[in-house]
Amino acid sequence: MGLTLVTGRANAGKSGRAVDHVVAAAAAGRPATLVLPSHVDALRAREELAGKIAVGVEVTDAGRWIADAWSKRGDGRALVSPSVRAQVARAAAEAAVPLVGEVARTRGFNRALQRLAQRTAGRSLSTARSEGPAAIAVALGDYARRLQEAGFVEPGEAVELLGAMGWGGGAALAFHRFTDIAMFQERAVLFAARHNDVLVAVTWEDGFAASEANAPLVQRFVAAGAHHEHVSTPAVAGELALLEAQLFAPAAPIEASGAVRLVVASGVEAECAAAADEAYEAANVWAPGRVALCFRDLAARRSMIEAALRSRGVPHEIDVATPWRQTALGRGMTALLRLALGDGTRADAHAFAVSALSGVSADQAQTLDVDWRKRRVDEPRLLLAGLSALGGECEQAVALAQAGADEIGDNWKELALHLYAMAVGQAGERSKVELRLDRSAAQSVIDAVQAVTACAVAMAPRELLHALAELEVNTGSGEREDAVLVTEAHRVRSRRFDALIIGGLTANEFPADPGESFARGAESELLGSPVDPDGSERFLFYVLATRARERLVLIRQTEDADGKPVRPSVFWDEVLDLYRTPEQAKEGELGGLSPYRAVDPSMLTTVPPMFSPDRSILRERAATGLIDPTRSRRGAVPLEALVADRGEWRVTEIETYHSCPYRWFFDTRLRLREIDAAFGPREAGTLAHEVVARFYERWLERHESRVTASRLSEAVHMAEDTARRLAEHVRARGVSEWAAVDRALAWARHSVEVDAELFCGFDPVAFEYRFGGGAESHLEFGGVRLRGSIDRVDVGPAGLIVTDYKSSDVKAHDKFESAGLLQVIVYATAARKIMQLPVAGAFYRSFKTADVRGFNGGAVPISAQMKKDDIGTEEKWSELVTWAESAVRDAVAGMRAGNVAPAPRTKEACRYCGARDFCKERQS
Ligand code: SF4
């Protein structure tokens, strides 16, 4: 009994050693199991080894192996499923709000908690030295308790318990082809080795830079007493073998023979076209099933790759993961259930009506939307009634959603299957990949409902919907002998191909930027072991590059879609270095390997224009009015109606009244617009604001943390993309209005650029954060009940920062009173109350000048856009709050009394006032 560690480089012959280990045991009549990383790996190994290994050798995957052991010897609890984990983490995160603040309610925190719960299960945590990780440790303890009460166990804890019991006995086990081993799998190997003959193969060689990421794992196995065998790589010849041997440690320059190709492309569309050309050519040389095409980030260009491959007639299978909530089925189900739960909006209802899953024609959906708009229908119950009245499949879906809102059970499964059936019915209009994702999304719902109904702790429908949103679904193995595999870099796993094409070799894609996040720091501290993301990415590239038997194609963009230069990935340069001398590298010469092909957009005929996949979604949003910066003309409202019986006031109107009573009257009572003016200064501010908010929606979805200098080019690219999408829906007339549109988009873009250096140490957590007006929280301020929408909230160790974006100039806090600026004071007070965090700063931020001025409690770092003068004491803040309270009281009293005489507080008030063209009191 014991552990044998077999190390060696990729393709050194470790597989043979692992197979021999279990075959010999089976021949001797002992139980023998070959354990592989995933179900797909196990299926493939069974096929490869069929007829070659003795009867009696079991081939399984690590998850199944642990689950089998637990089902035989466990304590009756079930291994936790992803949906239950997400839900329990959500409950634990909610309970952690008093400890870590409002950030605990964010999706990023929930994900981090889930990841940590998996990685730390059953293990004692290092004592956290800092406050944040200590609070997370408490949340993890709470998670473990809740999970146990619900009747579930994390695999990591199950492994520890099985290890304490003694894990089987007398068997031979071989763990093979793991490109990375999770901590609980490592522990399982060690426990199993106490009573069995265990062999574990790890890709590693002393001093070999590519495998450095595995050095700590090897050290741990050796320290645990493993017998260490190293399989040396025989002397190699051939370009690909030399590349494998010298990657990250170049020796004499390799002579290029054509086995390694470089392709450069101008823009992402050209890159996809080039990748499809390479796949086409390789599939004609070898069988399509022996060719793979992969990207570090495939999801971002999936539709373009599909279209390019289709147009060239390349049979392909796409294996890609995507969040459940982003599948068509996930979106449709979320929209219906949100409405049925009373949370949905007209945007949800309209999005479902126009989707392929509703069974409703585009005309019907449009007519319904127009009717809702005319009658101002916003109530979820009425919106559902409108959908139901369309009859047929739509009515049935609504009925299932309404039943599902009452309780979790078969109705959820039926709703998922009903929507999937609708998706299948629309298959002609949708790609196979989308359909597979829908199938996987429907299966996730069925699995989640089964897990939840087996759970000892009741779960509310709203909670299950949140848990589902956290799941990832994928298209399946994607492996077919007659199709090129298109997948993400980390999903290529151990399989080898005759031709492997790696795209996306630019600096901002591969290596992937792990980002700087609070959760990642906590993970390192709690586990007592720093994570080495650079080493992991290097190892991933090494494993990928060594999957090619005959041809390796590397593709990168030289410019982005706008023609701006894009830096190559460090791995691109590492490969170039194998073909040139250090002197040539210093001079920037390419050496023996120059790009085999270059593609630019003028050569494209078949790839659809960039960003088309999301256009329909944006149109839907625009149709709901969500992103339309123009405003419809509304009839005048009597002043009495504005002030009578109003229990709640909008903060913006109070500030407007404070700036000039007649300006408020003009804006809120008369509601006039300049004749034929479609896009003015007000709309410019709204558009810039909208771009920033929508940008962050996408950015936080991807990165869960602030924009940093290292990710700035990606951020700017995404901001420009967001701006371009929103600009499609702007209605402007004439040169000056379109110039205003361009100006607004430039403001937004610059604002994102500035974000890389602004508020360092703080992360944005909320945009358009509402209080009052039906939202759960409201604010009593100066004896007046207020509602509002906070443009932006950032959170850091020192508390929260509230930001209000302005098109105009902005002022220091000592000018707040004279200028009548009270919004950020009220917003900061509301955020403080809701999030229970101290106010670190309250700022106005000018789109026009990029200045950020207001109140800085002293903990917000001063960047170029800010001024030291804005630092103020707690007493000063209290004075400002007191002044704002009395200003709010006075304003409401004035409005109630009908005092609407023109009385501008500053010239600035007139500059942005709608009445400026005829007002006699105007100050210029
Ligand atoms: S132009 Fe100036 S004074 Fe006249 S209503 Fe507008 S803000 Fe008031």
mmCIF file of N, CA and C in Angstrom, residues 365-459:
data_model
loop_
_atom_site.group_PDB
_atom_site.id
_atom_site.type_symbol
_atom_site.label_atom_id
_atom_site.label_comp_id
_atom_site.label_asym_id
_atom_site.label_seq_id
_atom_site.Cartn_x
_atom_site.Cartn_y
_atom_site.Cartn_z
ATOM 1 N N ALA A 365 -46.463 40.911 -30.461
ATOM 2 C CA ALA A 365 -45.655 41.426 -29.350
ATOM 3 C C ALA A 365 -45.586 42.948 -29.410
ATOM 4 N N GLN A 366 -45.433 43.471 -30.614
ATOM 5 C CA GLN A 366 -45.326 44.914 -30.784
ATOM 6 C C GLN A 366 -46.632 45.609 -30.399
ATOM 7 N N THR A 367 -47.751 45.035 -30.856
ATOM 8 C CA THR A 367 -49.062 45.619 -30.545
ATOM 9 C C THR A 367 -49.291 45.645 -29.037
ATOM 10 N N LEU A 368 -48.919 44.539 -28.402
ATOM 11 C CA LEU A 368 -49.106 44.454 -26.949
ATOM 12 C C LEU A 368 -48.257 45.514 -26.246
ATOM 13 N N ASP A 369 -47.023 45.680 -26.715
ATOM 14 C CA ASP A 369 -46.136 46.646 -26.081
ATOM 15 C C ASP A 369 -46.664 48.076 -26.242
ATOM 16 N N VAL A 370 -47.161 48.366 -27.435
ATOM 17 C CA VAL A 370 -47.719 49.708 -27.670
ATOM 18 C C VAL A 370 -48.890 49.946 -26.721
ATOM 19 N N ASP A 371 -49.723 48.926 -26.571
ATOM 20 C CA ASP A 371 -50.891 49.041 -25.683
ATOM 21 C C ASP A 371 -50.439 49.286 -24.235
ATOM 22 N N TRP A 372 -49.428 48.518 -23.803
ATOM 23 C CA TRP A 372 -48.915 48.707 -22.442
ATOM 24 C C TRP A 372 -48.401 50.135 -22.256
ATOM 25 N N ARG A 373 -47.700 50.621 -23.269
ATOM 26 C CA ARG A 373 -47.135 51.965 -23.159
ATOM 27 C C ARG A 373 -48.234 53.011 -23.061
ATOM 28 N N LYS A 374 -49.240 52.851 -23.933
ATOM 29 C CA LYS A 374 -50.328 53.836 -23.942
ATOM 30 C C LYS A 374 -51.035 53.879 -22.603
ATOM 31 N N ARG A 375 -51.296 52.689 -22.101
ATOM 32 C CA ARG A 375 -52.073 52.624 -20.851
ATOM 33 C C ARG A 375 -51.166 52.656 -19.615
ATOM 34 N N ARG A 376 -49.854 52.793 -19.885
ATOM 35 C CA ARG A 376 -48.870 52.830 -18.792
ATOM 36 C C ARG A 376 -49.013 51.635 -17.855
ATOM 37 N N VAL A 377 -49.050 50.472 -18.429
ATOM 38 C CA VAL A 377 -49.191 49.248 -17.635
ATOM 39 C C VAL A 377 -47.806 48.831 -17.142
ATOM 40 N N ASP A 378 -47.613 48.840 -15.850
ATOM 41 C CA ASP A 378 -46.335 48.440 -15.268
ATOM 42 C C ASP A 378 -46.492 47.360 -14.210
ATOM 43 N N GLU A 379 -47.709 47.154 -13.794
ATOM 44 C CA GLU A 379 -47.986 46.206 -12.698
ATOM 45 C C GLU A 379 -47.751 44.774 -13.209
ATOM 46 N N PRO A 380 -46.860 44.001 -12.551
ATOM 47 C CA PRO A 380 -46.517 42.664 -13.049
ATOM 48 C C PRO A 380 -47.734 41.779 -13.317
ATOM 49 N N ARG A 381 -48.745 41.887 -12.443
ATOM 50 C CA ARG A 381 -49.934 41.033 -12.603
ATOM 51 C C ARG A 381 -50.648 41.358 -13.911
ATOM 52 N N LEU A 382 -50.733 42.658 -14.221
ATOM 53 C CA LEU A 382 -51.416 43.067 -15.453
ATOM 54 C C LEU A 382 -50.579 42.707 -16.682
ATOM 55 N N LEU A 383 -49.263 42.805 -16.533
ATOM 56 C CA LEU A 383 -48.382 42.434 -17.653
ATOM 57 C C LEU A 383 -48.536 40.945 -17.972
ATOM 58 N N LEU A 384 -48.600 40.142 -16.910
ATOM 59 C CA LEU A 384 -48.800 38.697 -17.137
ATOM 60 C C LEU A 384 -50.153 38.430 -17.780
ATOM 61 N N ALA A 385 -51.166 39.187 -17.334
ATOM 62 C CA ALA A 385 -52.503 39.003 -17.920
ATOM 63 C C ALA A 385 -52.468 39.322 -19.415
ATOM 64 N N GLY A 386 -51.698 40.361 -19.775
ATOM 65 C CA GLY A 386 -51.575 40.724 -21.187
ATOM 66 C C GLY A 386 -50.925 39.607 -21.987
ATOM 67 N N LEU A 387 -49.875 39.023 -21.423
ATOM 68 C CA LEU A 387 -49.203 37.912 -22.116
ATOM 69 C C LEU A 387 -50.151 36.716 -22.242
ATOM 70 N N SER A 388 -50.849 36.456 -21.157
ATOM 71 C CA SER A 388 -51.755 35.300 -21.143
ATOM 72 C C SER A 388 -52.856 35.451 -22.190
ATOM 73 N N ALA A 389 -53.305 36.701 -22.372
ATOM 74 C CA ALA A 389 -54.398 36.953 -23.322
ATOM 75 C C ALA A 389 -53.984 36.655 -24.764
ATOM 76 N N LEU A 390 -52.676 36.521 -24.997
ATOM 77 C CA LEU A 390 -52.235 36.181 -26.346
ATOM 78 C C LEU A 390 -52.532 34.722 -26.683
ATOM 79 N N GLY A 391 -52.862 33.964 -25.623
ATOM 80 C CA GLY A 391 -53.329 32.596 -25.835
ATOM 81 C C GLY A 391 -52.223 31.629 -26.201
ATOM 82 N N GLY A 392 -52.626 30.400 -26.514
ATOM 83 C CA GLY A 392 -51.717 29.356 -26.998
ATOM 84 C C GLY A 392 -50.590 29.056 -26.032
ATOM 85 N N GLU A 393 -49.384 28.930 -26.614
ATOM 86 C CA GLU A 393 -48.215 28.529 -25.821
ATOM 87 C C GLU A 393 -47.857 29.589 -24.784
ATOM 88 N N CYS A 394 -48.103 30.845 -25.155
ATOM 89 C CA CYS A 394 -47.764 31.935 -24.244
ATOM 90 C C CYS A 394 -48.641 31.852 -22.988
ATOM 91 N N GLU A 395 -49.902 31.612 -23.200
ATOM 92 C CA GLU A 395 -50.832 31.496 -22.070
ATOM 93 C C GLU A 395 -50.423 30.340 -21.156
ATOM 94 N N GLN A 396 -50.033 29.232 -21.794
ATOM 95 C CA GLN A 396 -49.644 28.060 -21.004
ATOM 96 C C GLN A 396 -48.387 28.353 -20.177
ATOM 97 N N ALA A 397 -47.428 29.050 -20.817
ATOM 98 C CA ALA A 397 -46.196 29.386 -20.099
ATOM 99 C C ALA A 397 -46.503 30.283 -18.899
ATOM 100 N N VAL A 398 -47.403 31.241 -19.091
ATOM 101 C CA VAL A 398 -47.774 32.140 -17.989
ATOM 102 C C VAL A 398 -48.411 31.345 -16.855
ATOM 103 N N ALA A 399 -49.290 30.415 -17.202
ATOM 104 C CA ALA A 399 -49.973 29.621 -16.162
ATOM 105 C C ALA A 399 -48.954 28.806 -15.366
ATOM 106 N N LEU A 400 -47.976 28.235 -16.062
ATOM 107 C CA LEU A 400 -46.967 27.433 -15.359
ATOM 108 C C LEU A 400 -46.113 28.324 -14.458
ATOM 109 N N ALA A 401 -45.776 29.515 -14.956
ATOM 110 C CA ALA A 401 -44.970 30.435 -14.139
ATOM 111 C C ALA A 401 -45.746 30.865 -12.900
ATOM 112 N N GLN A 402 -47.036 31.119 -13.063
ATOM 113 C CA GLN A 402 -47.838 31.541 -11.901
ATOM 114 C C GLN A 402 -47.902 30.424 -10.863
ATOM 115 N N ALA A 403 -48.054 29.193 -11.354
ATOM 116 C CA ALA A 403 -48.067 28.069 -10.407
ATOM 117 C C ALA A 403 -46.692 27.924 -9.768
ATOM 118 N N GLY A 404 -45.649 28.145 -10.551
ATOM 119 C CA GLY A 404 -44.285 28.016 -10.041
ATOM 120 C C GLY A 404 -43.960 29.063 -8.992
ATOM 121 N N ALA A 405 -44.623 30.212 -9.078
ATOM 122 C CA ALA A 405 -44.365 31.264 -8.087
ATOM 123 C C ALA A 405 -44.906 30.878 -6.716
ATOM 124 N N ASP A 406 -45.871 29.959 -6.694
ATOM 125 C CA ASP A 406 -46.440 29.536 -5.408
ATOM 126 C C ASP A 406 -45.558 28.522 -4.706
ATOM 127 N N GLU A 407 -45.049 27.562 -5.472
ATOM 128 C CA GLU A 407 -44.174 26.583 -4.840
ATOM 129 C C GLU A 407 -43.262 25.926 -5.871
ATOM 130 N N ILE A 408 -42.147 25.424 -5.357
ATOM 131 C CA ILE A 408 -41.197 24.744 -6.245
ATOM 132 C C ILE A 408 -41.630 23.287 -6.369
ATOM 133 N N GLY A 409 -41.764 22.843 -7.579
ATOM 134 C CA GLY A 409 -42.167 21.449 -7.785
ATOM 135 C C GLY A 409 -42.232 21.163 -9.265
ATOM 136 N N ASP A 410 -43.159 20.281 -9.610
ATOM 137 C CA ASP A 410 -43.246 19.843 -11.010
ATOM 138 C C ASP A 410 -43.545 20.996 -11.964
ATOM 139 N N ASN A 411 -44.203 22.058 -11.446
ATOM 140 C CA ASN A 411 -44.504 23.184 -12.336
ATOM 141 C C ASN A 411 -43.241 23.805 -12.919
ATOM 142 N N TRP A 412 -42.195 23.836 -12.123
ATOM 143 C CA TRP A 412 -40.927 24.392 -12.608
ATOM 144 C C TRP A 412 -40.366 23.525 -13.729
ATOM 145 N N LYS A 413 -40.415 22.214 -13.495
ATOM 146 C CA LYS A 413 -39.894 21.297 -14.528
ATOM 147 C C LYS A 413 -40.724 21.448 -15.799
ATOM 148 N N GLU A 414 -42.058 21.509 -15.612
ATOM 149 C CA GLU A 414 -42.925 21.619 -16.795
ATOM 150 C C GLU A 414 -42.681 22.929 -17.535
ATOM 151 N N LEU A 415 -42.454 23.992 -16.773
ATOM 152 C CA LEU A 415 -42.185 25.277 -17.427
ATOM 153 C C LEU A 415 -40.882 25.197 -18.235
ATOM 154 N N ALA A 416 -39.844 24.592 -17.634
ATOM 155 C CA ALA A 416 -38.563 24.458 -18.339
ATOM 156 C C ALA A 416 -38.733 23.626 -19.604
ATOM 157 N N LEU A 417 -39.462 22.526 -19.490
ATOM 158 C CA LEU A 417 -39.645 21.648 -20.655
ATOM 159 C C LEU A 417 -40.531 22.321 -21.709
ATOM 160 N N HIS A 418 -41.524 23.065 -21.231
ATOM 161 C CA HIS A 418 -42.402 23.784 -22.168
ATOM 162 C C HIS A 418 -41.585 24.803 -22.975
ATOM 163 N N LEU A 419 -40.730 25.550 -22.283
ATOM 164 C CA LEU A 419 -39.924 26.553 -22.985
ATOM 165 C C LEU A 419 -38.906 25.879 -23.905
ATOM 166 N N TYR A 420 -38.382 24.736 -23.450
ATOM 167 C CA TYR A 420 -37.435 24.028 -24.322
ATOM 168 C C TYR A 420 -38.152 23.532 -25.586
ATOM 169 N N ALA A 421 -39.373 23.036 -25.397
ATOM 170 C CA ALA A 421 -40.141 22.584 -26.571
ATOM 171 C C ALA A 421 -40.347 23.753 -27.531
ATOM 172 N N MET A 422 -40.599 24.940 -26.991
ATOM 173 C CA MET A 422 -40.761 26.120 -27.849
ATOM 174 C C MET A 422 -39.443 26.425 -28.576
ATOM 175 N N ALA A 423 -38.329 26.265 -27.850
ATOM 176 C CA ALA A 423 -37.018 26.517 -28.464
ATOM 177 C C ALA A 423 -36.775 25.537 -29.604
ATOM 178 N N VAL A 424 -37.134 24.279 -29.388
ATOM 179 C CA VAL A 424 -36.951 23.272 -30.437
ATOM 180 C C VAL A 424 -37.824 23.631 -31.643
ATOM 181 N N GLY A 425 -39.021 24.111 -31.368
ATOM 182 C CA GLY A 425 -39.937 24.494 -32.444
ATOM 183 C C GLY A 425 -39.398 25.632 -33.293
ATOM 184 N N GLN A 426 -38.505 26.434 -32.691
ATOM 185 C CA GLN A 426 -37.915 27.559 -33.433
ATOM 186 C C GLN A 426 -36.515 27.215 -33.908
ATOM 187 N N ALA A 427 -36.188 25.913 -33.929
ATOM 188 C CA ALA A 427 -34.802 25.503 -34.175
ATOM 189 C C ALA A 427 -34.259 26.050 -35.477
ATOM 190 N N GLY A 428 -35.150 26.200 -36.470
ATOM 191 C CA GLY A 428 -34.683 26.684 -37.768
ATOM 192 C C GLY A 428 -34.071 28.067 -37.691
ATOM 193 N N GLU A 429 -34.521 28.865 -36.716
ATOM 194 C CA GLU A 429 -34.027 30.236 -36.626
ATOM 195 C C GLU A 429 -32.866 30.372 -35.652
ATOM 196 N N ARG A 430 -32.534 29.287 -34.995
ATOM 197 C CA ARG A 430 -31.517 29.399 -33.964
ATOM 198 C C ARG A 430 -30.408 28.378 -34.207
ATOM 199 N N SER A 431 -29.211 28.678 -33.706
ATOM 200 C CA SER A 431 -28.101 27.775 -33.973
ATOM 201 C C SER A 431 -28.215 26.542 -33.085
ATOM 202 N N LYS A 432 -27.511 25.488 -33.501
ATOM 203 C CA LYS A 432 -27.518 24.252 -32.723
ATOM 204 C C LYS A 432 -26.939 24.494 -31.336
ATOM 205 N N VAL A 433 -25.942 25.372 -31.279
ATOM 206 C CA VAL A 433 -25.307 25.649 -29.988
ATOM 207 C C VAL A 433 -26.313 26.271 -29.027
ATOM 208 N N GLU A 434 -27.090 27.211 -29.544
ATOM 209 C CA GLU A 434 -28.084 27.854 -28.672
ATOM 210 C C GLU A 434 -29.100 26.824 -28.177
ATOM 211 N N LEU A 435 -29.463 25.915 -29.065
ATOM 212 C CA LEU A 435 -30.436 24.894 -28.682
ATOM 213 C C LEU A 435 -29.857 23.964 -27.613
ATOM 214 N N ARG A 436 -28.587 23.623 -27.780
ATOM 215 C CA ARG A 436 -27.959 22.753 -26.774
ATOM 216 C C ARG A 436 -27.868 23.463 -25.433
ATOM 217 N N LEU A 437 -27.561 24.757 -25.496
ATOM 218 C CA LEU A 437 -27.489 25.502 -24.235
ATOM 219 C C LEU A 437 -28.863 25.527 -23.575
ATOM 220 N N ASP A 438 -29.913 25.669 -24.392
ATOM 221 C CA ASP A 438 -31.268 25.655 -23.828
ATOM 222 C C ASP A 438 -31.580 24.296 -23.203
ATOM 223 N N ARG A 439 -31.163 23.249 -23.891
ATOM 224 C CA ARG A 439 -31.422 21.907 -23.342
ATOM 225 C C ARG A 439 -30.700 21.754 -22.005
ATOM 226 N N SER A 440 -29.453 22.193 -21.989
ATOM 227 C CA SER A 440 -28.680 22.099 -20.762
ATOM 228 C C SER A 440 -29.301 22.967 -19.658
ATOM 229 N N ALA A 441 -29.826 24.138 -20.061
ATOM 230 C CA ALA A 441 -30.466 25.027 -19.067
ATOM 231 C C ALA A 441 -31.726 24.366 -18.506
ATOM 232 N N ALA A 442 -32.508 23.696 -19.378
ATOM 233 C CA ALA A 442 -33.722 23.017 -18.910
ATOM 234 C C ALA A 442 -33.348 21.872 -17.970
ATOM 235 N N GLN A 443 -32.286 21.150 -18.331
ATOM 236 C CA GLN A 443 -31.857 20.037 -17.472
ATOM 237 C C GLN A 443 -31.408 20.566 -16.107
ATOM 238 N N SER A 444 -30.754 21.727 -16.117
ATOM 239 C CA SER A 444 -30.313 22.318 -14.841
ATOM 240 C C SER A 444 -31.508 22.620 -13.942
ATOM 241 N N VAL A 445 -32.599 23.086 -14.561
ATOM 242 C CA VAL A 445 -33.793 23.391 -13.762
ATOM 243 C C VAL A 445 -34.332 22.098 -13.151
ATOM 244 N N ILE A 446 -34.396 21.063 -13.967
ATOM 245 C CA ILE A 446 -34.932 19.779 -13.466
ATOM 246 C C ILE A 446 -34.059 19.245 -12.330
ATOM 247 N N ASP A 447 -32.730 19.295 -12.535
ATOM 248 C CA ASP A 447 -31.817 18.811 -11.485
ATOM 249 C C ASP A 447 -31.961 19.649 -10.210
ATOM 250 N N ALA A 448 -32.069 20.963 -10.410
ATOM 251 C CA ALA A 448 -32.158 21.856 -9.243
ATOM 252 C C ALA A 448 -33.441 21.598 -8.470
ATOM 253 N N VAL A 449 -34.541 21.406 -9.182
ATOM 254 C CA VAL A 449 -35.816 21.164 -8.495
ATOM 255 C C VAL A 449 -35.740 19.858 -7.723
ATOM 256 N N GLN A 450 -35.118 18.847 -8.331
ATOM 257 C CA GLN A 450 -34.989 17.572 -7.615
ATOM 258 C C GLN A 450 -34.146 17.739 -6.359
ATOM 259 N N ALA A 451 -33.040 18.485 -6.493
ATOM 260 C CA ALA A 451 -32.166 18.691 -5.330
ATOM 261 C C ALA A 451 -32.893 19.468 -4.244
ATOM 262 N N VAL A 452 -33.660 20.472 -4.662
ATOM 263 C CA VAL A 452 -34.340 21.325 -3.677
ATOM 264 C C VAL A 452 -35.456 20.555 -2.981
ATOM 265 N N THR A 453 -36.190 19.756 -3.722
ATOM 266 C CA THR A 453 -37.287 19.026 -3.078
ATOM 267 C C THR A 453 -36.745 17.946 -2.142
ATOM 268 N N ALA A 454 -35.480 17.517 -2.378
ATOM 269 C CA ALA A 454 -34.887 16.524 -1.478
ATOM 270 C C ALA A 454 -34.238 17.189 -0.269
ATOM 271 N N CYS A 455 -34.178 18.519 -0.308
ATOM 272 C CA CYS A 455 -33.472 19.277 0.718
ATOM 273 C C CYS A 455 -34.332 19.387 1.984
ATOM 274 N N ALA A 456 -33.686 19.250 3.147
ATOM 275 C CA ALA A 456 -34.442 19.290 4.404
ATOM 276 C C ALA A 456 -34.899 20.694 4.762
ATOM 277 N N VAL A 457 -34.295 21.698 4.157
ATOM 278 C CA VAL A 457 -34.678 23.077 4.467
ATOM 279 C C VAL A 457 -35.454 23.652 3.276
ATOM 280 N N ALA A 458 -36.607 24.246 3.587
ATOM 281 C CA ALA A 458 -37.465 24.757 2.507
ATOM 282 C C ALA A 458 -36.775 25.900 1.771
ATOM 283 N N MET A 459 -37.026 25.962 0.471
ATOM 284 C CA MET A 459 -36.469 27.041 -0.324
ATOM 285 C C MET A 459 -37.599 27.776 -1.028
#
